[in-house]
GROMACS .gro file of C-alpha atoms in nm:
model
  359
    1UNK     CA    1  11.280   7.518  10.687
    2UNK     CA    2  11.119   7.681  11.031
    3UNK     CA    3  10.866   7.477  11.217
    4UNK     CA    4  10.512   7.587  11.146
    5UNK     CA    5  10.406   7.843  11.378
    6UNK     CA    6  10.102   7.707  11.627
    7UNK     CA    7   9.815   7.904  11.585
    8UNK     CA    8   9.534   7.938  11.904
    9UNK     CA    9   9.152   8.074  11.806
   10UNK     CA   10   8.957   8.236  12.068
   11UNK     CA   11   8.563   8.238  12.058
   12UNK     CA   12   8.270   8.247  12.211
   13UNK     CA   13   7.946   8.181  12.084
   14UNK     CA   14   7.753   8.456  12.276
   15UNK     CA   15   7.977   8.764  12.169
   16UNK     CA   16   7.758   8.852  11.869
   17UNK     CA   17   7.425   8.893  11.972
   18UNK     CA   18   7.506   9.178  12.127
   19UNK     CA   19   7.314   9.464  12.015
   20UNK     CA   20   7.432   9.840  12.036
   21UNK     CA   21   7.152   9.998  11.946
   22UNK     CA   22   6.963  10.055  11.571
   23UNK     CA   23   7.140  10.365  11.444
   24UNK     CA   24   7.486  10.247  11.572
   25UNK     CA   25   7.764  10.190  11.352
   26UNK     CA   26   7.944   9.868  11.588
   27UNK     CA   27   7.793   9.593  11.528
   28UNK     CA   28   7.884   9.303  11.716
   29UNK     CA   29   7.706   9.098  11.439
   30UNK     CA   30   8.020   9.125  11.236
   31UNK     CA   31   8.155   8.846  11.489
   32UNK     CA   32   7.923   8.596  11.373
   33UNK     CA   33   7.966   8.637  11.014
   34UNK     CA   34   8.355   8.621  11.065
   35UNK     CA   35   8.316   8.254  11.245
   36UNK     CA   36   8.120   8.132  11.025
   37UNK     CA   37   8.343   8.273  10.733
   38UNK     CA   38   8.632   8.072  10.944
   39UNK     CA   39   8.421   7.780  10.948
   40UNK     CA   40   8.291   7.731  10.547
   41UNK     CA   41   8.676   7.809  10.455
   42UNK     CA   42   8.810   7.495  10.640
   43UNK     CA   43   9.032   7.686  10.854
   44UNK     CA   44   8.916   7.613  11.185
   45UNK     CA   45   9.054   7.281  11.106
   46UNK     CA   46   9.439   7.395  11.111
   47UNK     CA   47   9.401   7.578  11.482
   48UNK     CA   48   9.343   7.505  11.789
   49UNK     CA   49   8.990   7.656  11.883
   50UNK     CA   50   8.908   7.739  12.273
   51UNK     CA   51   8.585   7.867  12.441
   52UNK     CA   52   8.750   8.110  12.643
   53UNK     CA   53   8.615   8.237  13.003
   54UNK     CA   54   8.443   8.535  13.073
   55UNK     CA   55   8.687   8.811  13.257
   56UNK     CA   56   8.601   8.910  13.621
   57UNK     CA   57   8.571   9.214  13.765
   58UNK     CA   58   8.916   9.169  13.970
   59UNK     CA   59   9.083   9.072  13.591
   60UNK     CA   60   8.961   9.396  13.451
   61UNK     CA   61   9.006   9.648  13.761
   62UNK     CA   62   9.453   9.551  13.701
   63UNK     CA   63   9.400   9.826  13.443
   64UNK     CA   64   9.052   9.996  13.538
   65UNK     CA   65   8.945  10.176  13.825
   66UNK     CA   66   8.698   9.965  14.074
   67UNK     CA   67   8.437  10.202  14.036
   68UNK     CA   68   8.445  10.241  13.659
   69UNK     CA   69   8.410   9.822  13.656
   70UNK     CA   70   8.144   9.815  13.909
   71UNK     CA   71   7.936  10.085  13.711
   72UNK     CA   72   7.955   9.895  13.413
   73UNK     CA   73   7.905   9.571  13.618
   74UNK     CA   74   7.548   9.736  13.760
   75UNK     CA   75   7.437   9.975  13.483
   76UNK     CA   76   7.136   9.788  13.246
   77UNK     CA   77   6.875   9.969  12.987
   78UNK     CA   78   6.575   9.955  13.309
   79UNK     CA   79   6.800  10.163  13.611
   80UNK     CA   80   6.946  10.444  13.374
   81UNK     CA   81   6.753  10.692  13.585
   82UNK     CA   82   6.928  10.578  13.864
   83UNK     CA   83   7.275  10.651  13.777
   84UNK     CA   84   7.273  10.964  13.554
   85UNK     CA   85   7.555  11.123  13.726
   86UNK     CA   86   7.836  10.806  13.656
   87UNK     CA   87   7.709  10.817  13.317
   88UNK     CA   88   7.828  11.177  13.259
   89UNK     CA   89   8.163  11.085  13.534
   90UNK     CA   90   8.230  10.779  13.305
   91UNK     CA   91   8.139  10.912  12.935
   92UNK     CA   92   7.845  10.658  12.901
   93UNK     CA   93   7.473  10.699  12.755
   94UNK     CA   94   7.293  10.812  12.488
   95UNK     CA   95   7.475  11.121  12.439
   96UNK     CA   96   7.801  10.959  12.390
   97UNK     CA   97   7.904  10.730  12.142
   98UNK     CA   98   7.915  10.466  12.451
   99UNK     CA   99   7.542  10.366  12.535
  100UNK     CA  100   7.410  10.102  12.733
  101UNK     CA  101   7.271   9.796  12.557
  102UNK     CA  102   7.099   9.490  12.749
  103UNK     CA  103   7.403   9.238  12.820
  104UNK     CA  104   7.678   9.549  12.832
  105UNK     CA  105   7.903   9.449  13.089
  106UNK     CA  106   7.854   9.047  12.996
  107UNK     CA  107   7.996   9.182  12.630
  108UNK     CA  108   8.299   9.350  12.753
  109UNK     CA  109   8.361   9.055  13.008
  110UNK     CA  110   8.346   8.810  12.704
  111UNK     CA  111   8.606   9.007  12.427
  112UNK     CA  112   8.849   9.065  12.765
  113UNK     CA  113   8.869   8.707  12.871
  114UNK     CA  114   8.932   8.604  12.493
  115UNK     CA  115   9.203   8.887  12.504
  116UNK     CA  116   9.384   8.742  12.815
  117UNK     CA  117   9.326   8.314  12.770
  118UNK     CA  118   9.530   8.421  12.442
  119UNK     CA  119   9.787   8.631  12.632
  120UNK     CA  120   9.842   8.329  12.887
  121UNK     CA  121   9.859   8.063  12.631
  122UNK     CA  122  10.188   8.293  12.490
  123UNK     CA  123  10.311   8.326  12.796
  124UNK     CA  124  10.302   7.961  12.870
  125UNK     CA  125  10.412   7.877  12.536
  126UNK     CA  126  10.150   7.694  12.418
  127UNK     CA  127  10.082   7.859  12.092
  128UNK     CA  128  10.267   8.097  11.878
  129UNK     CA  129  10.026   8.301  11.758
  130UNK     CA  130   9.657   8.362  11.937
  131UNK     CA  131   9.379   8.492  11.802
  132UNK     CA  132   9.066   8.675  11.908
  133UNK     CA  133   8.870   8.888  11.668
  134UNK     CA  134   8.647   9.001  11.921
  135UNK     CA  135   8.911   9.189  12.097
  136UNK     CA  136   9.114   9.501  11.995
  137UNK     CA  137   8.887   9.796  12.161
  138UNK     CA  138   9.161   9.992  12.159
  139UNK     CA  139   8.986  10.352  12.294
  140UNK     CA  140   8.862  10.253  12.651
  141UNK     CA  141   9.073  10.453  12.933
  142UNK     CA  142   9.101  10.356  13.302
  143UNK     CA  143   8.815  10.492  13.404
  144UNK     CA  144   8.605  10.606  13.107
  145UNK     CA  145   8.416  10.449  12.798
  146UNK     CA  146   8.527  10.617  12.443
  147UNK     CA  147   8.478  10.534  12.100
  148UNK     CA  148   8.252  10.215  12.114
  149UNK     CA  149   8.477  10.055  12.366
  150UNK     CA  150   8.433  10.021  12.750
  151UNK     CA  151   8.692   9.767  12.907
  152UNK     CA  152   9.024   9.819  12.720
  153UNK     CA  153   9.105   9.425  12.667
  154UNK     CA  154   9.427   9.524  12.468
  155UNK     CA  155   9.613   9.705  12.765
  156UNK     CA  156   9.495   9.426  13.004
  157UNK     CA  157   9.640   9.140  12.742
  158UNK     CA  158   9.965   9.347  12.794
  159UNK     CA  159   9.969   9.349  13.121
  160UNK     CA  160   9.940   8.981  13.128
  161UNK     CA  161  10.235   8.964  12.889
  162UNK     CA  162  10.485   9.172  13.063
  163UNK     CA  163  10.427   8.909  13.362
  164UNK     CA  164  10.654   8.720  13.145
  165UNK     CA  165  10.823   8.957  12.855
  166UNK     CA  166  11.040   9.267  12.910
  167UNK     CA  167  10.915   9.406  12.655
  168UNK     CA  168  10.625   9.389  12.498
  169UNK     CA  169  10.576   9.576  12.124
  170UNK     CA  170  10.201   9.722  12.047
  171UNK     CA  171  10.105   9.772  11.672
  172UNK     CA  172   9.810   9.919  11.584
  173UNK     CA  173   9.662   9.938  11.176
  174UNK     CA  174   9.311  10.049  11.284
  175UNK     CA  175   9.214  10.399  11.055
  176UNK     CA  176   9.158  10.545  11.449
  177UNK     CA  177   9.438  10.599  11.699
  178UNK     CA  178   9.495  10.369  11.944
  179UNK     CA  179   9.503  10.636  12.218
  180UNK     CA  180   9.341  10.469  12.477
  181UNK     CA  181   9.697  10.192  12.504
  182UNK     CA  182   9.967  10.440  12.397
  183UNK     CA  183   9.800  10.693  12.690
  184UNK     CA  184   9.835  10.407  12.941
  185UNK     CA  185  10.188  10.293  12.888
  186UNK     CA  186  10.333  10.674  12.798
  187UNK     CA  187  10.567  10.659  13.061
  188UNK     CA  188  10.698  10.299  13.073
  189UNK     CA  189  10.978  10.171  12.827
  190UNK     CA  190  10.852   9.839  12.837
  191UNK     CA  191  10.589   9.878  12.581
  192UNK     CA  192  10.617  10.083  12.253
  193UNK     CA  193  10.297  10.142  12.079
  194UNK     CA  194  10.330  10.187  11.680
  195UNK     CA  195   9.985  10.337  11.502
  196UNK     CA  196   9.900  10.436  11.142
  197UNK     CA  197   9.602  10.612  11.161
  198UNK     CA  198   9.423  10.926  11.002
  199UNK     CA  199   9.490  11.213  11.151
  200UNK     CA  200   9.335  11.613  11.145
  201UNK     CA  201   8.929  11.638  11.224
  202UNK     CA  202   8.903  11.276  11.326
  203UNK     CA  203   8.812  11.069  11.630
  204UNK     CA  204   9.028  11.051  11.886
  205UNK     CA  205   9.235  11.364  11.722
  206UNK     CA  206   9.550  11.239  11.928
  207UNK     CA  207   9.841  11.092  11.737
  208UNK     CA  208  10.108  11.331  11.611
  209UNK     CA  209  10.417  11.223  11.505
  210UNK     CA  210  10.546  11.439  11.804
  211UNK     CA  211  10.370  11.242  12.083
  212UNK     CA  212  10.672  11.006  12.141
  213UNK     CA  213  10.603  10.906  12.528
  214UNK     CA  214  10.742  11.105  12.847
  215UNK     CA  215  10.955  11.011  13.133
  216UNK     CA  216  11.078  10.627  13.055
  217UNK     CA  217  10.858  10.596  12.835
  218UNK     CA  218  11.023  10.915  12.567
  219UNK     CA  219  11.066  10.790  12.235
  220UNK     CA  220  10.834  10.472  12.252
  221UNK     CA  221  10.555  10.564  12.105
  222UNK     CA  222  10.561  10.594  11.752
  223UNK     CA  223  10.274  10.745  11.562
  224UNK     CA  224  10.220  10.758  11.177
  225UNK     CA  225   9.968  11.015  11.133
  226UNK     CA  226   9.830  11.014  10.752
  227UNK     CA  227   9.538  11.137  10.548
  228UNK     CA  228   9.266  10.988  10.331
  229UNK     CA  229   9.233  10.783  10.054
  230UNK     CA  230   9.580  10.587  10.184
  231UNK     CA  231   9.679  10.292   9.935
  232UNK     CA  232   9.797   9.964   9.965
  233UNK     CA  233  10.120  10.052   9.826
  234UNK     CA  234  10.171  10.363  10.017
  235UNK     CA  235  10.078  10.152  10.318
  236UNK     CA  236  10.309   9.901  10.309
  237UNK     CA  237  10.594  10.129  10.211
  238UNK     CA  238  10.559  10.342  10.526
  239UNK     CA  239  10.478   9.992  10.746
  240UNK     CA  240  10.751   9.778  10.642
  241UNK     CA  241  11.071   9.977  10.717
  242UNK     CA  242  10.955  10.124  11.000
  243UNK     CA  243  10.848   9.802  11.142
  244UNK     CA  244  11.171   9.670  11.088
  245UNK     CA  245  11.364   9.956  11.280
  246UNK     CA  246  11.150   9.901  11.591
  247UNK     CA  247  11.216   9.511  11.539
  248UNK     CA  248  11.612   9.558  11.529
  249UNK     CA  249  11.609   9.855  11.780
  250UNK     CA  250  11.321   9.733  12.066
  251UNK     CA  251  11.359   9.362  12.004
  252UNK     CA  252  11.024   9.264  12.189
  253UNK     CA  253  10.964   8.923  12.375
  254UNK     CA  254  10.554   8.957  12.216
  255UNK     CA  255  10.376   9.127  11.967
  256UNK     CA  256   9.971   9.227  11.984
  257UNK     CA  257   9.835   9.323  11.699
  258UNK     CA  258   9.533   9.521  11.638
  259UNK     CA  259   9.391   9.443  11.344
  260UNK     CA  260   9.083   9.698  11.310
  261UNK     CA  261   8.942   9.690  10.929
  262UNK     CA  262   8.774  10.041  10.936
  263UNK     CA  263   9.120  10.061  10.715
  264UNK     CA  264   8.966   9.937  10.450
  265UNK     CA  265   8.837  10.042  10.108
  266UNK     CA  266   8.456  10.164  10.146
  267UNK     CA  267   8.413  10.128  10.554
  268UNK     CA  268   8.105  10.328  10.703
  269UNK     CA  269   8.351  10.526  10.902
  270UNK     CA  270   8.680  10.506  10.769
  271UNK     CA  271   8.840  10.725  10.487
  272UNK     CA  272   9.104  10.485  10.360
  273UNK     CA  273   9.150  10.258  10.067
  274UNK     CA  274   9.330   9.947  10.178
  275UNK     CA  275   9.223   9.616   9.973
  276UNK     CA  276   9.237   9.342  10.180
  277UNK     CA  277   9.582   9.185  10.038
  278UNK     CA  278   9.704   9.549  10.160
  279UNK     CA  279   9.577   9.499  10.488
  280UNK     CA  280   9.683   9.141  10.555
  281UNK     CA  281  10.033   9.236  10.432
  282UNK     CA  282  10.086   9.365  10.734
  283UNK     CA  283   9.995   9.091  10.952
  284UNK     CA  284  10.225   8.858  10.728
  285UNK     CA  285  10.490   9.119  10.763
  286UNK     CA  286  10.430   9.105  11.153
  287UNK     CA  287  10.472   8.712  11.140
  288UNK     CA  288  10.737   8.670  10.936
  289UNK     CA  289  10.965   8.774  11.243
  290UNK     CA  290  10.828   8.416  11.434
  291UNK     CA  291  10.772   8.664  11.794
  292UNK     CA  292  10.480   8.537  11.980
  293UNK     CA  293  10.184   8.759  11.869
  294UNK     CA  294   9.858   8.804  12.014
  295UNK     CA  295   9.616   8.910  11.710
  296UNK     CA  296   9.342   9.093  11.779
  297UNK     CA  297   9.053   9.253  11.597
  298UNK     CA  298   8.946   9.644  11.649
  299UNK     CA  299   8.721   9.890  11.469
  300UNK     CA  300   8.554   9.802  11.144
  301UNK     CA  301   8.194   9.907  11.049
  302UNK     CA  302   8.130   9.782  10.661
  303UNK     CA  303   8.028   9.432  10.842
  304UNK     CA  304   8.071   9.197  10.512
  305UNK     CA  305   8.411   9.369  10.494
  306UNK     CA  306   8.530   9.335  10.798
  307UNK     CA  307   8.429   8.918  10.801
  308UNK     CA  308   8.591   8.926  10.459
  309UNK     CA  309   8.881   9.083  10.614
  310UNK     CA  310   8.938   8.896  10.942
  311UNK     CA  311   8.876   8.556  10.785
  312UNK     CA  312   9.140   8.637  10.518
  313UNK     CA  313   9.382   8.695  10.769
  314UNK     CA  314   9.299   8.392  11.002
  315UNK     CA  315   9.429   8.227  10.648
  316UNK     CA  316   9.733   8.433  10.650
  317UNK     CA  317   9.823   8.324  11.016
  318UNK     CA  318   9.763   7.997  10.900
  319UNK     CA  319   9.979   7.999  10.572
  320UNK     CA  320   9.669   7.860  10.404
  321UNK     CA  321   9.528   7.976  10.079
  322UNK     CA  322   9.191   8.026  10.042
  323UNK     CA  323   8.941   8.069   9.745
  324UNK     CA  324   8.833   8.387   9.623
  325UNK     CA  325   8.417   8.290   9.588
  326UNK     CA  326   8.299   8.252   9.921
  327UNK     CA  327   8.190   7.878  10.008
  328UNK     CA  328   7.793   7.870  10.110
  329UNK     CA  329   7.731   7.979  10.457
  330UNK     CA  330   7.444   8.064  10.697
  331UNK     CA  331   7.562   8.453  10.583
  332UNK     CA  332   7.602   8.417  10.281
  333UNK     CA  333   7.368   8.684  10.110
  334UNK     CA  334   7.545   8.923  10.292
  335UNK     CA  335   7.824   8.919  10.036
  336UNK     CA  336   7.591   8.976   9.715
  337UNK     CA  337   7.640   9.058   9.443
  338UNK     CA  338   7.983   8.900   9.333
  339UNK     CA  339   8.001   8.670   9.652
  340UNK     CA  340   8.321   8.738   9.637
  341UNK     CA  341   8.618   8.774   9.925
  342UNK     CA  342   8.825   8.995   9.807
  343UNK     CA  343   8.717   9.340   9.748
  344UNK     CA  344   8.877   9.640   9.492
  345UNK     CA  345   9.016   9.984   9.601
  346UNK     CA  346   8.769  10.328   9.510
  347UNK     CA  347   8.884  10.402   9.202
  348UNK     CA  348   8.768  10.771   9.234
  349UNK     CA  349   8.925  10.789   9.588
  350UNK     CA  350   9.239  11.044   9.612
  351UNK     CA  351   9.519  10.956   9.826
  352UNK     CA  352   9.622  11.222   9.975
  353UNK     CA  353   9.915  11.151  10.147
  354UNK     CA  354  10.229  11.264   9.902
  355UNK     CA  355  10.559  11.108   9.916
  356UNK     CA  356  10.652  11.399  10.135
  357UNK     CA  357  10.412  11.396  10.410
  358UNK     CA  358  10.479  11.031  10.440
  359UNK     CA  359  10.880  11.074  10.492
   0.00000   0.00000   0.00000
């Protein structure tokens, strides 16, 4: 029987009390209640758990541009006036989907340095699988804020990694395209990016199954674009084989995983209609090949669901069953009425996707 796979959890206190802004869908909140889900299920108990550090400036500027860091590093609610033109240079404010909260650059320096302690405990072998739920903003580019996320902790993890692996693989089961990490390792053969996501009038709108990378990078990016209402068992059919190609073919040295639950049955942004045994099948699928994996989380904007969802999978990592009624918490009205973990598929949601458009 193979040894037990060592399993490292990434946290830090402070990351949600963050506060985008009242009419926001991201909600940083959703942190909290997935600790403390962690916590009343028993499972911190089977990982190791680490405070991780904060990431500097010189951390996040091996991916992002100096001045993008420093303007994040100086902007705060009280000087907006005072830098109106890097806000439009660097997609940020209130007429973007980026603004600026009190405590913005502290929050992206927190969910990066999670990101990389668990990329460096891989590379040094220390754990098998690390975990940081905070991570996975998958939509920041090198010099520009996009879709919720500023500091893109995900490309910066990989960068770590390929310090040590030639190859690194990036998988991405988010309902958005992970466009900001396949755009900045197009041209490099030594990471392939793999993304199911909905595609046609829908943020980012990149993703065709035509965008396979340029130059070195030609034919490692592999995109599944789909429609709405996606099921479980359409999921997992198109996941699992293709998943295994890239396995045999690419044969990575690590694995990250972004994990974003806006996949999910009934999410305030998302369009699919994943349960959460169809979600977490993929993360089991992922660690069944025994690759050291960094696990991240992503997008995800139903908050109960997404703690529900995260929490489930920390059990998955752990190959640890867990009960289906919630155990008392400090959230637990949140998960009225049924107080349940588990959640069902719309019933009245169409999948759209045929058995043609997915071949």
């Amino acid at each position: 029987m193979p040894s037990k796979q060592r399993v490292s959890y990434f946290y830090q206190p402070d990351v949600g009390h963050f506060y985008y802004g009242p009419s926001h869908p991201m909600k940083p909140h959703r942190l909290k209640l997935t600790h403390h889900l962690i916590l009343s299920y028993n499972l911190y108990r089977h990982m190791e758990c680490y405070r991780p550090h904060p990431a500097s400036v010189g951390e996040m500027t091996s991916f992002h541009t100096d001045e993008y860091v420093q303007f994040l590093h100086k902007i705060h609610p009280d000087n907006l006036r005072h830098y109106q033109a890097g806000m439009a240079k660097f997609n940020v404010g209130e007429y973007t989907d980026c603004p600026v909260f009190d405590g913005l650059y502290e929050f992206t320096s927190l969910y990066t340095g999670a990101s990389l302690d668990g990329a460096v405990q891989l590379n040094n072998g220390d754990t098998d699988i690390a975990v940081n739920w905070s991570g996975g903003l998958h939509h920041a580019k090198k010099s520009e804020a996009s879709g919720f996320c500023y500091i893109n902790d995900i490309v910066l993890a990989i960068l770590e990694l390929l310090r040590v692996h030639a190859r690194v693989l990036y998988i991405d089961i988010d309902v958005h395209h992970g466009d900001g990490v396949e755009e900045a390792f197009y041209c490099t053969d030594r990471v392939m990016t793999f993304s199911l996501h909905k595609y046609g009038d829908f943020f980012p709108g990149t993703g065709h199954s035509r965008d396979v990378g340029a130059r070195e990078g030609s034919g490692f990016s592999v995109n599944a674009p789909l429609t709405s209402g996606m099921t479980d068992e359409s999921y997992i059919a198109l996941f699992t084989p293709v998943l295994e190609k890239i396995m045999g073919v690419y044969q990575p040295g690590a694995i990250v995983l972004q994990c974003g639950a806006d996949s999910l049955a009934g999410d305030r942004l998302g369009c699919f209609n994943l349960s959460l045994k169809g979600h977490a099948a993929c993360v089991k699928t992922v660690k069944s090949y025994r690759v050291p994996t960094l696990v991240l989380g992503g997008g995800g904007y139903t908050i109960r669901n997404v703690a529900r969802c995260w929490a489930y999978e920390t059990s998955i990592l752990l190959d640890r069953e867990i009960e289906n009624q919630i155990p008392y918490n400090d959230y637990y009205e949140y998960y009225a009425p049924d107080y349940e973990l588990h959640l069902q598929p719309e019933i009245a949601r169409e999948n759209l996707n045929t058995e043609g458009s997915l071949t």
